[in-house]
mmCIF file of C-alpha atoms in Angstrom:
data_model
loop_
_atom_site.group_PDB
_atom_site.id
_atom_site.type_symbol
_atom_site.label_atom_id
_atom_site.label_comp_id
_atom_site.label_asym_id
_atom_site.label_seq_id
_atom_site.Cartn_x
_atom_site.Cartn_y
_atom_site.Cartn_z
ATOM 1 C CA UNK A 133 55.335 203.898 -11.667
ATOM 2 C CA UNK A 134 59.009 204.063 -10.507
ATOM 3 C CA UNK A 135 61.859 203.707 -13.319
ATOM 4 C CA UNK A 136 64.982 201.501 -12.332
ATOM 5 C CA UNK A 137 68.239 203.040 -12.698
ATOM 6 C CA UNK A 138 70.981 201.416 -14.830
ATOM 7 C CA UNK A 139 72.639 200.229 -11.597
ATOM 8 C CA UNK A 140 69.169 198.513 -10.231
ATOM 9 C CA UNK A 141 68.853 196.661 -13.591
ATOM 10 C CA UNK A 142 72.600 194.865 -13.100
ATOM 11 C CA UNK A 143 72.652 191.356 -11.831
ATOM 12 C CA UNK A 144 73.890 190.736 -8.399
ATOM 13 C CA UNK A 145 77.333 189.494 -9.782
ATOM 14 C CA UNK A 146 77.765 192.841 -11.923
ATOM 15 C CA UNK A 147 76.861 194.796 -8.989
ATOM 16 C CA UNK A 148 79.465 192.756 -6.868
ATOM 17 C CA UNK A 149 81.964 193.288 -9.617
ATOM 18 C CA UNK A 150 81.122 197.179 -9.649
ATOM 19 C CA UNK A 151 81.487 197.028 -5.874
ATOM 20 C CA UNK A 152 85.024 195.746 -6.180
ATOM 21 C CA UNK A 153 86.104 198.188 -8.776
ATOM 22 C CA UNK A 154 85.412 200.931 -6.685
ATOM 23 C CA UNK A 155 87.407 199.869 -3.628
ATOM 24 C CA UNK A 156 90.234 198.826 -5.632
ATOM 25 C CA UNK A 157 90.107 202.342 -6.903
ATOM 26 C CA UNK A 158 90.336 203.594 -3.461
ATOM 27 C CA UNK A 159 86.767 204.994 -3.413
ATOM 28 C CA UNK A 160 85.106 205.207 0.052
ATOM 29 C CA UNK A 161 81.972 203.056 0.418
ATOM 30 C CA UNK A 162 79.153 204.942 2.391
ATOM 31 C CA UNK A 163 76.245 203.808 4.408
ATOM 32 C CA UNK A 164 73.546 204.152 1.823
ATOM 33 C CA UNK A 165 75.465 202.666 -0.999
ATOM 34 C CA UNK A 166 75.001 199.181 -2.271
ATOM 35 C CA UNK A 167 77.210 196.534 -0.992
ATOM 36 C CA UNK A 168 77.593 192.879 -0.733
ATOM 37 C CA UNK A 169 75.858 190.955 2.058
ATOM 38 C CA UNK A 170 79.269 189.601 3.313
ATOM 39 C CA UNK A 171 80.793 193.161 3.298
ATOM 40 C CA UNK A 172 78.022 194.563 5.402
ATOM 41 C CA UNK A 173 77.826 191.645 7.991
ATOM 42 C CA UNK A 174 81.584 191.669 8.457
ATOM 43 C CA UNK A 175 81.575 195.535 9.029
ATOM 44 C CA UNK A 176 78.665 195.181 11.509
ATOM 45 C CA UNK A 177 80.453 192.227 13.582
ATOM 46 C CA UNK A 178 83.896 194.316 13.460
ATOM 47 C CA UNK A 179 82.392 197.646 14.334
ATOM 48 C CA UNK A 180 79.887 196.518 16.910
ATOM 49 C CA UNK A 181 82.872 194.371 18.410
ATOM 50 C CA UNK A 182 85.105 197.621 18.357
ATOM 51 C CA UNK A 183 82.502 199.954 19.864
ATOM 52 C CA UNK A 184 81.466 197.487 22.758
ATOM 53 C CA UNK A 185 85.310 196.853 23.406
ATOM 54 C CA UNK A 186 85.644 200.581 23.920
ATOM 55 C CA UNK A 187 83.007 200.706 26.238
ATOM 56 C CA UNK A 188 84.115 197.549 28.285
ATOM 57 C CA UNK A 189 87.640 198.514 28.119
ATOM 58 C CA UNK A 190 86.847 201.591 30.367
ATOM 59 C CA UNK A 191 85.699 199.561 33.270
ATOM 60 C CA UNK A 192 89.177 198.256 34.399
ATOM 61 C CA UNK A 193 90.581 201.626 34.292
ATOM 62 C CA UNK A 194 87.384 203.271 35.834
ATOM 63 C CA UNK A 195 88.162 200.913 38.981
ATOM 64 C CA UNK A 196 91.149 203.257 39.414
ATOM 65 C CA UNK A 197 89.754 206.590 39.243
ATOM 66 C CA UNK A 198 89.139 206.753 42.991
ATOM 67 C CA UNK A 199 92.277 204.767 43.811
ATOM 68 C CA UNK A 200 94.706 206.658 41.652
ATOM 69 C CA UNK A 201 97.746 207.944 43.735
ATOM 70 C CA UNK A 202 97.573 211.800 42.964
ATOM 71 C CA UNK A 203 94.808 214.232 41.934
ATOM 72 C CA UNK A 204 96.773 214.760 38.672
ATOM 73 C CA UNK A 205 96.645 210.961 38.063
ATOM 74 C CA UNK A 206 92.984 210.692 38.910
ATOM 75 C CA UNK A 207 92.050 213.321 36.534
ATOM 76 C CA UNK A 208 94.187 211.944 33.897
ATOM 77 C CA UNK A 209 92.623 208.636 34.060
ATOM 78 C CA UNK A 210 89.005 209.985 34.417
ATOM 79 C CA UNK A 211 89.644 211.710 31.025
ATOM 80 C CA UNK A 212 90.872 208.621 29.472
ATOM 81 C CA UNK A 213 87.730 206.741 30.611
ATOM 82 C CA UNK A 214 85.287 209.525 29.090
ATOM 83 C CA UNK A 215 87.366 209.321 25.900
ATOM 84 C CA UNK A 216 86.960 205.660 25.681
ATOM 85 C CA UNK A 217 83.224 205.637 26.384
ATOM 86 C CA UNK A 218 82.964 208.368 23.726
ATOM 87 C CA UNK A 219 84.739 206.164 21.098
ATOM 88 C CA UNK A 220 82.153 203.412 21.946
ATOM 89 C CA UNK A 221 79.202 205.603 21.322
ATOM 90 C CA UNK A 222 80.750 206.951 18.098
ATOM 91 C CA UNK A 223 81.279 203.391 16.641
ATOM 92 C CA UNK A 224 77.980 201.996 17.833
ATOM 93 C CA UNK A 225 76.388 204.865 15.691
ATOM 94 C CA UNK A 226 78.398 203.713 12.663
ATOM 95 C CA UNK A 227 77.255 200.185 13.340
ATOM 96 C CA UNK A 228 73.668 201.488 13.662
ATOM 97 C CA UNK A 229 73.637 202.664 10.147
ATOM 98 C CA UNK A 230 74.724 199.558 8.859
ATOM 99 C CA UNK A 231 72.051 197.673 10.570
ATOM 100 C CA UNK A 232 69.257 199.829 9.360
ATOM 101 C CA UNK A 233 68.185 197.193 6.600
ATOM 102 C CA UNK A 234 67.683 194.618 9.149
ATOM 103 C CA UNK A 235 65.610 196.648 11.427
ATOM 104 C CA UNK A 236 68.185 196.532 14.038
ATOM 105 C CA UNK A 237 69.598 199.235 16.341
ATOM 106 C CA UNK A 238 71.783 199.967 19.321
ATOM 107 C CA UNK A 239 69.266 198.356 21.714
ATOM 108 C CA UNK A 240 69.888 195.229 19.687
ATOM 109 C CA UNK A 241 73.630 195.482 20.059
ATOM 110 C CA UNK A 242 73.351 195.751 23.944
ATOM 111 C CA UNK A 243 71.026 192.672 24.001
ATOM 112 C CA UNK A 244 73.611 190.817 21.869
ATOM 113 C CA UNK A 245 76.198 191.701 24.268
ATOM 114 C CA UNK A 246 74.253 190.652 27.266
ATOM 115 C CA UNK A 247 73.219 187.333 25.696
ATOM 116 C CA UNK A 248 76.616 186.518 24.658
ATOM 117 C CA UNK A 249 76.183 186.778 20.962
ATOM 118 C CA UNK A 250 78.344 189.923 20.819
ATOM 119 C CA UNK A 251 82.020 189.382 21.997
ATOM 120 C CA UNK A 252 84.269 191.969 23.460
ATOM 121 C CA UNK A 253 88.074 192.185 23.267
ATOM 122 C CA UNK A 254 89.867 189.378 25.325
ATOM 123 C CA UNK A 255 92.055 191.907 27.433
ATOM 124 C CA UNK A 256 89.128 193.536 28.988
ATOM 125 C CA UNK A 257 88.081 190.308 30.591
ATOM 126 C CA UNK A 258 91.171 190.431 32.831
ATOM 127 C CA UNK A 259 91.978 191.891 36.409
ATOM 128 C CA UNK A 260 93.596 194.986 36.772
ATOM 129 C CA UNK A 261 94.493 194.674 40.525
ATOM 130 C CA UNK A 262 97.479 197.234 40.772
ATOM 131 C CA UNK A 263 98.384 200.730 39.657
ATOM 132 C CA UNK A 264 100.921 198.879 37.472
ATOM 133 C CA UNK A 265 97.945 197.183 35.427
ATOM 134 C CA UNK A 266 96.503 200.701 34.951
ATOM 135 C CA UNK A 267 99.613 201.960 33.343
ATOM 136 C CA UNK A 268 100.274 199.062 31.290
ATOM 137 C CA UNK A 269 96.738 199.011 30.020
ATOM 138 C CA UNK A 270 97.257 202.493 28.587
ATOM 139 C CA UNK A 271 100.872 201.977 27.499
ATOM 140 C CA UNK A 272 100.747 198.377 25.641
ATOM 141 C CA UNK A 273 96.997 197.606 25.435
ATOM 142 C CA UNK A 274 96.285 200.905 23.937
ATOM 143 C CA UNK A 275 99.564 200.656 21.984
ATOM 144 C CA UNK A 276 98.350 197.415 20.714
ATOM 145 C CA UNK A 277 94.998 198.915 19.876
ATOM 146 C CA UNK A 278 96.803 201.833 17.915
ATOM 147 C CA UNK A 279 98.547 199.213 15.859
ATOM 148 C CA UNK A 280 95.436 197.728 14.782
ATOM 149 C CA UNK A 281 93.472 200.744 14.237
ATOM 150 C CA UNK A 282 96.017 202.587 12.178
ATOM 151 C CA UNK A 283 96.072 199.649 9.863
ATOM 152 C CA UNK A 284 92.483 200.644 9.106
ATOM 153 C CA UNK A 285 92.598 204.388 8.665
ATOM 154 C CA UNK A 286 92.183 203.894 5.089
ATOM 155 C CA UNK A 287 89.164 201.485 5.347
ATOM 156 C CA UNK A 288 87.110 201.433 2.412
ATOM 157 C CA UNK A 289 84.077 202.050 4.596
ATOM 158 C CA UNK A 290 84.064 205.773 4.679
ATOM 159 C CA UNK A 291 82.157 206.296 8.085
ATOM 160 C CA UNK A 292 84.428 203.763 9.805
ATOM 161 C CA UNK A 293 87.654 205.378 8.254
ATOM 162 C CA UNK A 294 86.499 208.806 9.450
ATOM 163 C CA UNK A 295 85.732 207.921 13.006
ATOM 164 C CA UNK A 296 88.970 206.031 13.354
ATOM 165 C CA UNK A 297 90.842 209.336 12.347
ATOM 166 C CA UNK A 298 89.394 210.780 15.770
ATOM 167 C CA UNK A 299 89.883 207.502 17.719
ATOM 168 C CA UNK A 300 93.391 207.105 16.714
ATOM 169 C CA UNK A 301 94.649 210.722 17.503
ATOM 170 C CA UNK A 302 93.032 210.176 21.015
ATOM 171 C CA UNK A 303 94.288 206.932 21.620
ATOM 172 C CA UNK A 304 97.864 208.243 21.184
ATOM 173 C CA UNK A 305 97.475 210.568 24.090
ATOM 174 C CA UNK A 306 96.004 207.478 26.064
ATOM 175 C CA UNK A 307 99.129 205.580 25.245
ATOM 176 C CA UNK A 308 101.492 208.501 26.266
ATOM 177 C CA UNK A 309 99.425 208.733 29.439
ATOM 178 C CA UNK A 310 99.967 204.948 30.233
ATOM 179 C CA UNK A 311 103.870 205.332 29.329
ATOM 180 C CA UNK A 312 104.128 208.243 31.781
ATOM 181 C CA UNK A 313 102.643 205.969 34.575
ATOM 182 C CA UNK A 314 104.832 203.016 33.678
ATOM 183 C CA UNK A 315 108.118 205.406 33.554
ATOM 184 C CA UNK A 316 107.614 206.723 36.832
ATOM 185 C CA UNK A 317 107.007 203.344 38.455
ATOM 186 C CA UNK A 318 110.204 201.684 36.320
ATOM 187 C CA UNK A 319 112.489 204.721 37.736
ATOM 188 C CA UNK A 320 110.939 204.489 41.324
ATOM 189 C CA UNK A 321 111.704 202.056 43.919
ATOM 190 C CA UNK A 322 112.311 198.382 43.593
ATOM 191 C CA UNK A 323 109.008 197.656 44.836
ATOM 192 C CA UNK A 324 107.432 199.825 41.979
ATOM 193 C CA UNK A 325 109.635 198.387 39.401
ATOM 194 C CA UNK A 326 108.445 194.822 40.633
ATOM 195 C CA UNK A 327 105.041 196.025 40.482
ATOM 196 C CA UNK A 328 105.475 196.818 36.424
ATOM 197 C CA UNK A 329 107.312 193.401 35.997
ATOM 198 C CA UNK A 330 104.521 191.590 37.598
ATOM 199 C CA UNK A 331 101.905 193.586 35.666
ATOM 200 C CA UNK A 332 103.845 192.696 32.398
ATOM 201 C CA UNK A 333 104.249 189.069 33.237
ATOM 202 C CA UNK A 334 100.371 188.708 33.830
ATOM 203 C CA UNK A 335 99.321 190.419 30.663
ATOM 204 C CA UNK A 336 101.801 188.876 28.558
ATOM 205 C CA UNK A 337 99.726 186.262 27.061
ATOM 206 C CA UNK A 338 96.714 188.461 26.640
ATOM 207 C CA UNK A 339 98.551 191.082 24.684
ATOM 208 C CA UNK A 340 99.558 188.190 22.281
ATOM 209 C CA UNK A 341 96.074 187.136 21.911
ATOM 210 C CA UNK A 342 95.040 190.961 21.212
ATOM 211 C CA UNK A 343 95.551 190.406 17.559
ATOM 212 C CA UNK A 344 93.701 187.230 17.185
ATOM 213 C CA UNK A 345 94.928 183.901 15.635
ATOM 214 C CA UNK A 346 97.574 183.902 12.931
ATOM 215 C CA UNK A 347 95.220 181.557 10.888
ATOM 216 C CA UNK A 348 91.555 180.334 11.508
ATOM 217 C CA UNK A 349 92.247 176.777 12.150
ATOM 218 C CA UNK A 350 93.939 178.029 15.241
ATOM 219 C CA UNK A 351 90.759 179.020 16.894
ATOM 220 C CA UNK A 352 87.985 177.880 14.537
ATOM 221 C CA UNK A 353 87.192 181.251 13.154
ATOM 222 C CA UNK A 354 88.735 184.176 11.772
ATOM 223 C CA UNK A 355 87.703 187.173 9.363
ATOM 224 C CA UNK A 356 91.149 188.504 8.595
ATOM 225 C CA UNK A 357 90.885 187.251 5.155
ATOM 226 C CA UNK A 358 87.714 188.871 4.600
ATOM 227 C CA UNK A 359 88.394 192.084 5.957
ATOM 228 C CA UNK A 360 91.660 192.294 3.781
ATOM 229 C CA UNK A 361 89.850 191.174 0.634
ATOM 230 C CA UNK A 362 87.386 194.179 0.945
ATOM 231 C CA UNK A 363 90.314 196.713 1.859
ATOM 232 C CA UNK A 364 88.951 197.368 5.344
ATOM 233 C CA UNK A 365 92.431 196.835 6.503
ATOM 234 C CA UNK A 366 95.862 195.636 5.046
ATOM 235 C CA UNK A 367 97.734 193.458 7.340
ATOM 236 C CA UNK A 368 97.167 189.847 8.731
ATOM 237 C CA UNK A 369 96.926 189.335 12.536
ATOM 238 C CA UNK A 370 100.585 188.035 12.523
ATOM 239 C CA UNK A 371 101.886 190.962 10.667
ATOM 240 C CA UNK A 372 100.200 193.301 13.382
ATOM 241 C CA UNK A 373 101.596 191.231 16.261
ATOM 242 C CA UNK A 374 104.909 191.410 14.497
ATOM 243 C CA UNK A 375 104.568 195.281 14.326
ATOM 244 C CA UNK A 376 103.781 195.257 17.939
ATOM 245 C CA UNK A 377 107.106 193.508 19.073
ATOM 246 C CA UNK A 378 109.258 195.667 16.856
ATOM 247 C CA UNK A 379 107.677 198.997 18.463
ATOM 248 C CA UNK A 380 107.638 197.612 22.056
ATOM 249 C CA UNK A 381 110.007 194.982 22.713
ATOM 250 C CA UNK A 382 112.845 197.471 22.729
ATOM 251 C CA UNK A 383 110.940 199.819 24.924
ATOM 252 C CA UNK A 384 110.224 197.226 27.424
ATOM 253 C CA UNK A 385 113.905 196.323 27.593
ATOM 254 C CA UNK A 386 114.984 199.828 27.795
ATOM 255 C CA UNK A 387 113.328 200.273 31.302
ATOM 256 C CA UNK A 388 115.238 197.138 32.601
ATOM 257 C CA UNK A 389 112.149 194.849 32.410
ATOM 258 C CA UNK A 390 112.449 191.177 31.519
ATOM 259 C CA UNK A 391 110.476 189.697 28.868
ATOM 260 C CA UNK A 392 108.093 187.045 30.261
ATOM 261 C CA UNK A 393 108.895 184.522 27.463
ATOM 262 C CA UNK A 394 112.807 183.474 27.677
ATOM 263 C CA UNK A 395 112.454 182.095 24.488
ATOM 264 C CA UNK A 396 111.821 185.243 22.462
ATOM 265 C CA UNK A 397 114.235 186.400 19.975
ATOM 266 C CA UNK A 398 114.522 188.155 16.604
ATOM 267 C CA UNK A 399 115.468 186.164 13.748
ATOM 268 C CA UNK A 400 117.522 188.371 11.486
ATOM 269 C CA UNK A 401 117.390 186.005 8.471
ATOM 270 C CA UNK A 402 113.510 185.671 8.592
ATOM 271 C CA UNK A 403 113.016 189.213 9.768
ATOM 272 C CA UNK A 404 110.426 187.903 12.432
ATOM 273 C CA UNK A 405 110.266 187.585 16.174
ATOM 274 C CA UNK A 406 110.108 184.226 17.486
ATOM 275 C CA UNK A 407 108.092 183.470 20.424
ATOM 276 C CA UNK A 408 106.030 181.144 22.421
ATOM 277 C CA UNK A 409 102.336 180.802 21.270
ATOM 278 C CA UNK A 410 99.911 181.743 23.818
ATOM 279 C CA UNK A 411 97.235 179.301 25.010
ATOM 280 C CA UNK A 412 94.444 179.657 22.294
ATOM 281 C CA UNK A 413 92.121 177.223 24.028
ATOM 282 C CA UNK A 414 92.292 179.765 26.888
ATOM 283 C CA UNK A 415 91.670 182.522 24.474
ATOM 284 C CA UNK A 416 88.442 180.777 23.206
ATOM 285 C CA UNK A 417 87.194 180.212 26.820
ATOM 286 C CA UNK A 418 87.935 184.371 27.493
ATOM 287 C CA UNK A 419 85.880 185.278 24.528
ATOM 288 C CA UNK A 420 83.010 183.168 25.655
ATOM 289 C CA UNK A 421 82.832 185.257 28.634
ATOM 290 C CA UNK A 422 84.455 182.654 30.772
ATOM 291 C CA UNK A 423 87.356 185.006 31.608
ATOM 292 C CA UNK A 424 88.509 186.112 35.183
ATOM 293 C CA UNK A 425 86.335 189.084 35.104
ATOM 294 C CA UNK A 426 83.842 188.583 32.265
ATOM 295 C CA UNK A 427 80.649 187.906 34.242
ATOM 296 C CA UNK A 428 81.308 190.553 36.782
ATOM 297 C CA UNK A 429 81.960 193.503 34.059
ATOM 298 C CA UNK A 430 79.035 192.203 31.889
ATOM 299 C CA UNK A 431 76.984 192.439 35.159
ATOM 300 C CA UNK A 432 78.203 195.857 35.787
ATOM 301 C CA UNK A 433 77.252 196.868 32.119
ATOM 302 C CA UNK A 434 74.124 195.580 32.222
ATOM 303 C CA UNK A 435 73.056 196.953 35.512
ATOM 304 C CA UNK A 436 74.198 200.357 34.368
ATOM 305 C CA UNK A 437 72.395 199.853 31.137
ATOM 306 C CA UNK A 438 69.145 198.977 33.133
ATOM 307 C CA UNK A 439 69.377 201.888 35.621
ATOM 308 C CA UNK A 440 69.645 204.475 32.946
ATOM 309 C CA UNK A 441 66.713 203.342 30.658
ATOM 310 C CA UNK A 442 64.946 206.465 31.945
ATOM 311 C CA UNK A 443 67.451 208.627 30.099
ATOM 312 C CA UNK A 444 67.192 206.714 26.842
ATOM 313 C CA UNK A 445 63.181 207.005 27.220
ATOM 314 C CA UNK A 446 63.455 210.667 27.890
ATOM 315 C CA UNK A 447 65.364 211.355 24.887
ATOM 316 C CA UNK A 448 63.299 209.140 22.514
ATOM 317 C CA UNK A 449 61.543 210.832 19.824
ATOM 318 C CA UNK A 450 58.185 209.678 20.912
ATOM 319 C CA UNK A 451 58.764 212.226 24.074
ATOM 320 C CA UNK A 452 59.744 215.174 21.709
ATOM 321 C CA UNK A 453 56.291 216.599 21.637
ATOM 322 C CA UNK A 454 55.815 216.316 25.475
#
């Protein structure tokens, strides 16, 4: 006969209260700990999307590995692609541990991606036709990611917080790599500078959308209140977007570039950047896999997954004794 522990004898409400006391005290929750269903499901959705976005995010830059202008640039962008894929694998492993009680694993995550149940970040549905795009992804897209991810370095879920320590450290190098490309172009010929301006103009709305809507009623859904409640992060979508503006608008202007939004200004009294809202209806279509490159990149990911099935089979536990 198994004896119940004192914790197991608590009611669900008492367990929830104990859980909240732990995270309020700054304790880290581990995979084997009791956690509310809402907390577990929020983490699974967040970390799965983050991991898949790292993998899908490598695809637009992967296109530039053979086309980069110099050997040094090829090696740099190749290393960045490898890092992003590694981040994705690390995060999917964290998500897998959370999914164990449901009998689900990485295979289910990939099938959710292919069927549209699992979304990936809006920016990675966009085309990257020029070398300026390759630089801008590293500089501003990875810059936006750093702002978002560093906000979760002290997340209440320990495995995610620890994974982010490594990921954020490497993302800093990625952003520096992208900035170096942009600076070289911005200080080059008029044609090269125009390349950067064109990339900035085309990516501007996607960058604003990166942080998500300010409120759930904008797009019909938002988990920011839940993630803040459970101390997975501390700032709202809009606060993160404002942090991005504060950090990068001066840098954009210092390179002699023009802001794509002519109405943008800083309101000293409110302490906020005032800007034109992106088209959130377009955002909803993009994350439904109706973006410019959504279908193409999903098909490429699926083909790669199917073609490399033999590797997963060879490494499966059932083949260890062979």
